[in-house]
Amino acid sequence: MKMVFLGPPGAGKGTMAVRVADAAGIPHISTGDIFRFNIKNETELGKKVKAILDSGELVPDTVTIELVQDRLQKDDAANGFILDGFPRTIPQADALGEMVELDRVINFELSDVEVVKRLSGRRVHPGSGRTYHVLFSPPRVEGKDDETGEPLVQRDDDKEEAIKNRLNVYREQTQPLIDYYRSRGKLVDLDSAPSPDNVYAALAELLGLKRA
Ligand code: ADP
Ligand code: ADP
């Protein structure tokens, strides 16, 4: 299945993508994770995009589109994938449309109030990308990754100023993709407000996956 997970930052796309990818045996492709990996490893790409990610603005379309094009050519993506955080603009969606025929676009719906709660409490394990929430999905030991015991961090763009900016960027540049995909008959709305297990159950049902 070739899918896009669309929705505001913090809606739970990454959390659900990890579970669906595992259950469906398809790769989870997060452009945000790819950028953060490059920043951490101080690659040329990482140096170019660090300030952009910290501010919550979008990386230029040309850079992002090329990255996704390369990633989708890998063998593991031949039979399906979950794109998480891409496309975020109409030109990105147009470019993706030239690369592949999508089966579904899942529209994660969540109010701004809940988005802010989720982003401000999000903590990540930088090495693996594992994601926690201080209230909704806490690690077994406070501040430590469950698997490695290494420290969890707050992303720079999950701090208050950047959150506001990211929501504006989402509204202006990404939200138009809802109509874009709805008019093409690809969109399915998903209420993302329930607990992680309940959102997953709804998603698994929708995609015809066995529950994990
Ligand atoms: P979240 O999961 O919180 O929505 P992401 O991890 O998807 O955030 O993205 C983090 C940042 O990476 C974005 O704020 C943006 O700077 C950059 N980014 C990720 N995907 C894209 C994209 N498709 N186009 C442009 N910039 C992107
Ligand atoms: P996105 O990839 O859309 O930016 P994440 O999957 O990173 O969102 O989730 C944002 C934060 O919300 C994380 O801290 C995550 O643990 C938490 N979270 C995810 N799904 C839910 C949910 N259904 N209920 C409560 N918190 C959630």
PDB file of N, CA, C and O and ligand atoms in Angstrom, residues 7-16 84 108 118-119 121-123 131-134 136-137 155 166 192-197 199, ligand 2:
ATOM      1  N   GLY A   7      -1.298  15.823   8.002  1.00  0.00           N
ATOM      2  CA  GLY A   7      -1.898  16.369   9.223  1.00  0.00           C
ATOM      3  C   GLY A   7      -0.947  17.329   9.886  1.00  0.00           C
ATOM      4  O   GLY A   7       0.234  17.371   9.536  1.00  0.00           O
ATOM      5  N   PRO A   8      -1.444  18.089  10.865  1.00  0.00           N
ATOM      6  CA  PRO A   8      -0.590  19.086  11.511  1.00  0.00           C
ATOM      7  C   PRO A   8       0.564  18.434  12.264  1.00  0.00           C
ATOM      8  O   PRO A   8       0.487  17.252  12.614  1.00  0.00           O
ATOM      9  N   PRO A   9       1.612  19.212  12.557  1.00  0.00           N
ATOM     10  CA  PRO A   9       2.691  18.685  13.368  1.00  0.00           C
ATOM     11  C   PRO A   9       2.116  18.242  14.708  1.00  0.00           C
ATOM     12  O   PRO A   9       1.236  18.910  15.254  1.00  0.00           O
ATOM     13  N   GLY A  10       2.582  17.123  15.213  1.00  0.00           N
ATOM     14  CA  GLY A  10       2.129  16.679  16.529  1.00  0.00           C
ATOM     15  C   GLY A  10       0.848  15.874  16.518  1.00  0.00           C
ATOM     16  O   GLY A  10       0.382  15.429  17.567  1.00  0.00           O
ATOM     17  N   ALA A  11       0.261  15.631  15.350  1.00  0.00           N
ATOM     18  CA  ALA A  11      -1.027  14.918  15.306  1.00  0.00           C
ATOM     19  C   ALA A  11      -0.880  13.434  15.640  1.00  0.00           C
ATOM     20  O   ALA A  11      -1.873  12.763  15.913  1.00  0.00           O
ATOM     21  N   GLY A  12       0.343  12.927  15.573  1.00  0.00           N
ATOM     22  CA  GLY A  12       0.562  11.507  15.868  1.00  0.00           C
ATOM     23  C   GLY A  12       0.918  10.698  14.631  1.00  0.00           C
ATOM     24  O   GLY A  12       0.913   9.456  14.672  1.00  0.00           O
ATOM     25  N   LYS A  13       1.288  11.369  13.552  1.00  0.00           N
ATOM     26  CA  LYS A  13       1.598  10.676  12.297  1.00  0.00           C
ATOM     27  C   LYS A  13       2.773   9.716  12.472  1.00  0.00           C
ATOM     28  O   LYS A  13       2.716   8.565  12.054  1.00  0.00           O
ATOM     29  N   GLY A  14       3.843  10.227  13.088  1.00  0.00           N
ATOM     30  CA  GLY A  14       5.040   9.396  13.252  1.00  0.00           C
ATOM     31  C   GLY A  14       4.777   8.198  14.156  1.00  0.00           C
ATOM     32  O   GLY A  14       5.181   7.068  13.839  1.00  0.00           O
ATOM     33  N   THR A  15       4.073   8.443  15.249  1.00  0.00           N
ATOM     34  CA  THR A  15       3.761   7.366  16.193  1.00  0.00           C
ATOM     35  C   THR A  15       2.980   6.255  15.496  1.00  0.00           C
ATOM     36  O   THR A  15       3.277   5.068  15.658  1.00  0.00           O
ATOM     37  N   MET A  16       1.990   6.631  14.720  1.00  0.00           N
ATOM     38  CA  MET A  16       1.178   5.624  14.023  1.00  0.00           C
ATOM     39  C   MET A  16       1.939   5.007  12.850  1.00  0.00           C
ATOM     40  O   MET A  16       1.787   3.809  12.574  1.00  0.00           O
ATOM     41  N   ASP A  84       5.552  10.145   5.674  1.00  0.00           N
ATOM     42  CA  ASP A  84       5.130  10.872   6.874  1.00  0.00           C
ATOM     43  C   ASP A  84       5.801  12.245   6.836  1.00  0.00           C
ATOM     44  O   ASP A  84       7.014  12.343   6.922  1.00  0.00           O
ATOM     45  N   PHE A 108      -4.863  13.109   9.341  1.00  0.00           N
ATOM     46  CA  PHE A 108      -4.908  13.086  10.810  1.00  0.00           C
ATOM     47  C   PHE A 108      -5.492  14.415  11.301  1.00  0.00           C
ATOM     48  O   PHE A 108      -4.861  15.458  11.141  1.00  0.00           O
ATOM     49  N   ARG A 118       0.512  18.197  22.604  1.00  0.00           N
ATOM     50  CA  ARG A 118       1.332  17.050  22.169  1.00  0.00           C
ATOM     51  C   ARG A 118       2.763  17.471  21.855  1.00  0.00           C
ATOM     52  O   ARG A 118       3.715  16.788  22.237  1.00  0.00           O
ATOM     53  N   LEU A 119       2.910  18.620  21.150  1.00  0.00           N
ATOM     54  CA  LEU A 119       4.271  19.022  20.768  1.00  0.00           C
ATOM     55  C   LEU A 119       5.084  19.462  21.976  1.00  0.00           C
ATOM     56  O   LEU A 119       6.268  19.155  22.078  1.00  0.00           O
ATOM     57  N   GLY A 121       4.936  18.459  24.990  1.00  0.00           N
ATOM     58  CA  GLY A 121       5.342  17.355  25.869  1.00  0.00           C
ATOM     59  C   GLY A 121       6.124  16.266  25.157  1.00  0.00           C
ATOM     60  O   GLY A 121       6.485  15.249  25.758  1.00  0.00           O
ATOM     61  N   ARG A 122       6.369  16.456  23.863  1.00  0.00           N
ATOM     62  CA  ARG A 122       7.081  15.409  23.108  1.00  0.00           C
ATOM     63  C   ARG A 122       8.555  15.342  23.523  1.00  0.00           C
ATOM     64  O   ARG A 122       9.224  16.370  23.666  1.00  0.00           O
ATOM     65  N   ARG A 123       9.063  14.154  23.698  1.00  0.00           N
ATOM     66  CA  ARG A 123      10.485  13.934  23.956  1.00  0.00           C
ATOM     67  C   ARG A 123      10.940  12.827  23.018  1.00  0.00           C
ATOM     68  O   ARG A 123      10.184  11.882  22.756  1.00  0.00           O
ATOM     69  N   THR A 131       9.801   8.071  20.011  1.00  0.00           N
ATOM     70  CA  THR A 131       9.091   9.254  20.490  1.00  0.00           C
ATOM     71  C   THR A 131       8.278   8.938  21.730  1.00  0.00           C
ATOM     72  O   THR A 131       7.598   7.917  21.780  1.00  0.00           O
ATOM     73  N   TYR A 132       8.330   9.833  22.708  1.00  0.00           N
ATOM     74  CA  TYR A 132       7.561   9.697  23.948  1.00  0.00           C
ATOM     75  C   TYR A 132       6.787  10.979  24.179  1.00  0.00           C
ATOM     76  O   TYR A 132       6.977  11.969  23.476  1.00  0.00           O
ATOM     77  N   HIS A 133       5.932  10.945  25.211  1.00  0.00           N
ATOM     78  CA  HIS A 133       5.266  12.163  25.654  1.00  0.00           C
ATOM     79  C   HIS A 133       5.289  12.170  27.173  1.00  0.00           C
ATOM     80  O   HIS A 133       5.017  11.135  27.787  1.00  0.00           O
ATOM     81  N   VAL A 134       5.611  13.306  27.764  1.00  0.00           N
ATOM     82  CA  VAL A 134       5.785  13.340  29.219  1.00  0.00           C
ATOM     83  C   VAL A 134       4.517  12.897  29.964  1.00  0.00           C
ATOM     84  O   VAL A 134       4.607  12.296  31.034  1.00  0.00           O
ATOM     85  N   PHE A 136       1.349  11.640  28.026  1.00  0.00           N
ATOM     86  CA  PHE A 136       0.494  10.690  27.305  1.00  0.00           C
ATOM     87  C   PHE A 136       1.192   9.381  26.979  1.00  0.00           C
ATOM     88  O   PHE A 136       0.535   8.369  26.714  1.00  0.00           O
ATOM     89  N   SER A 137       2.508   9.401  26.964  1.00  0.00           N
ATOM     90  CA  SER A 137       3.234   8.201  26.560  1.00  0.00           C
ATOM     91  C   SER A 137       4.621   8.226  27.204  1.00  0.00           C
ATOM     92  O   SER A 137       5.641   8.276  26.522  1.00  0.00           O
ATOM     93  N   ARG A 155      12.995  18.409  21.085  1.00  0.00           N
ATOM     94  CA  ARG A 155      13.446  18.993  19.813  1.00  0.00           C
ATOM     95  C   ARG A 155      13.401  20.518  19.906  1.00  0.00           C
ATOM     96  O   ARG A 155      12.490  21.073  20.511  1.00  0.00           O
ATOM     97  N   ARG A 166       5.283  26.798  13.251  1.00  0.00           N
ATOM     98  CA  ARG A 166       4.996  25.574  12.488  1.00  0.00           C
ATOM     99  C   ARG A 166       3.507  25.441  12.213  1.00  0.00           C
ATOM    100  O   ARG A 166       3.102  24.947  11.159  1.00  0.00           O
ATOM    101  N   SER A 192      -7.818  11.996  15.314  1.00  0.00           N
ATOM    102  CA  SER A 192      -6.566  11.657  16.003  1.00  0.00           C
ATOM    103  C   SER A 192      -6.596  12.007  17.476  1.00  0.00           C
ATOM    104  O   SER A 192      -5.572  11.926  18.145  1.00  0.00           O
ATOM    105  N   ALA A 193      -7.762  12.407  17.983  1.00  0.00           N
ATOM    106  CA  ALA A 193      -7.856  12.834  19.386  1.00  0.00           C
ATOM    107  C   ALA A 193      -7.838  11.675  20.396  1.00  0.00           C
ATOM    108  O   ALA A 193      -7.338  11.835  21.495  1.00  0.00           O
ATOM    109  N   PRO A 194      -8.378  10.491  20.068  1.00  0.00           N
ATOM    110  CA  PRO A 194      -8.370   9.399  21.051  1.00  0.00           C
ATOM    111  C   PRO A 194      -6.958   8.942  21.440  1.00  0.00           C
ATOM    112  O   PRO A 194      -5.967   9.429  20.889  1.00  0.00           O
ATOM    113  N   SER A 195      -6.916   7.990  22.353  1.00  0.00           N
ATOM    114  CA  SER A 195      -5.630   7.476  22.839  1.00  0.00           C
ATOM    115  C   SER A 195      -4.879   6.800  21.688  1.00  0.00           C
ATOM    116  O   SER A 195      -5.499   6.391  20.703  1.00  0.00           O
ATOM    117  N   PRO A 196      -3.561   6.658  21.841  1.00  0.00           N
ATOM    118  CA  PRO A 196      -2.789   6.006  20.772  1.00  0.00           C
ATOM    119  C   PRO A 196      -3.370   4.638  20.368  1.00  0.00           C
ATOM    120  O   PRO A 196      -3.483   4.355  19.176  1.00  0.00           O
ATOM    121  N   ASP A 197      -3.740   3.816  21.337  1.00  0.00           N
ATOM    122  CA  ASP A 197      -4.262   2.486  20.979  1.00  0.00           C
ATOM    123  C   ASP A 197      -5.571   2.589  20.201  1.00  0.00           C
ATOM    124  O   ASP A 197      -5.809   1.808  19.272  1.00  0.00           O
ATOM    125  N   VAL A 199      -6.570   5.215  18.322  1.00  0.00           N
ATOM    126  CA  VAL A 199      -6.300   5.747  16.972  1.00  0.00           C
ATOM    127  C   VAL A 199      -5.741   4.616  16.105  1.00  0.00           C
ATOM    128  O   VAL A 199      -6.153   4.423  14.960  1.00  0.00           O
TER     129      VAL A 199
HETATM  130  P1  ADP B   2       3.729  13.903  14.297  1.00  0.00           P
HETATM  131  O1  ADP B   2       4.603  12.854  13.665  1.00  0.00           O
HETATM  132  O2  ADP B   2       2.391  14.027  13.631  1.00  0.00           O
HETATM  133  O3  ADP B   2       4.427  15.224  14.443  1.00  0.00           O
HETATM  134  P2  ADP B   2       4.121  12.363  16.777  1.00  0.00           P
HETATM  135  O4  ADP B   2       3.772  10.985  16.361  1.00  0.00           O
HETATM  136  O5  ADP B   2       5.556  12.710  16.967  1.00  0.00           O
HETATM  137  O6  ADP B   2       3.392  13.428  15.787  1.00  0.00           O
HETATM  138  O7  ADP B   2       3.311  12.668  18.134  1.00  0.00           O
HETATM  139  C1  ADP B   2       3.426  13.935  18.797  1.00  0.00           C
HETATM  140  C2  ADP B   2       3.426  13.706  20.321  1.00  0.00           C
HETATM  141  O8  ADP B   2       2.135  13.237  20.735  1.00  0.00           O
HETATM  142  C3  ADP B   2       4.414  12.655  20.806  1.00  0.00           C
HETATM  143  O9  ADP B   2       4.919  13.082  22.057  1.00  0.00           O
HETATM  144  C4  ADP B   2       3.583  11.373  20.948  1.00  0.00           C
HETATM  145  O10 ADP B   2       4.081  10.531  21.970  1.00  0.00           O
HETATM  146  C5  ADP B   2       2.213  11.946  21.328  1.00  0.00           C
HETATM  147  N1  ADP B   2       1.074  11.192  20.778  1.00  0.00           N
HETATM  148  C6  ADP B   2       0.986  10.569  19.576  1.00  0.00           C
HETATM  149  N2  ADP B   2      -0.247  10.028  19.391  1.00  0.00           N
HETATM  150  C7  ADP B   2      -0.955  10.340  20.498  1.00  0.00           C
HETATM  151  C8  ADP B   2      -2.317  10.071  20.922  1.00  0.00           C
HETATM  152  N3  ADP B   2      -3.165   9.395  20.149  1.00  0.00           N
HETATM  153  N4  ADP B   2      -2.704  10.544  22.127  1.00  0.00           N
HETATM  154  C9  ADP B   2      -1.847  11.249  22.910  1.00  0.00           C
HETATM  155  N5  ADP B   2      -0.578  11.533  22.564  1.00  0.00           N
HETATM  156  C10 ADP B   2      -0.125  11.085  21.385  1.00  0.00           C
END
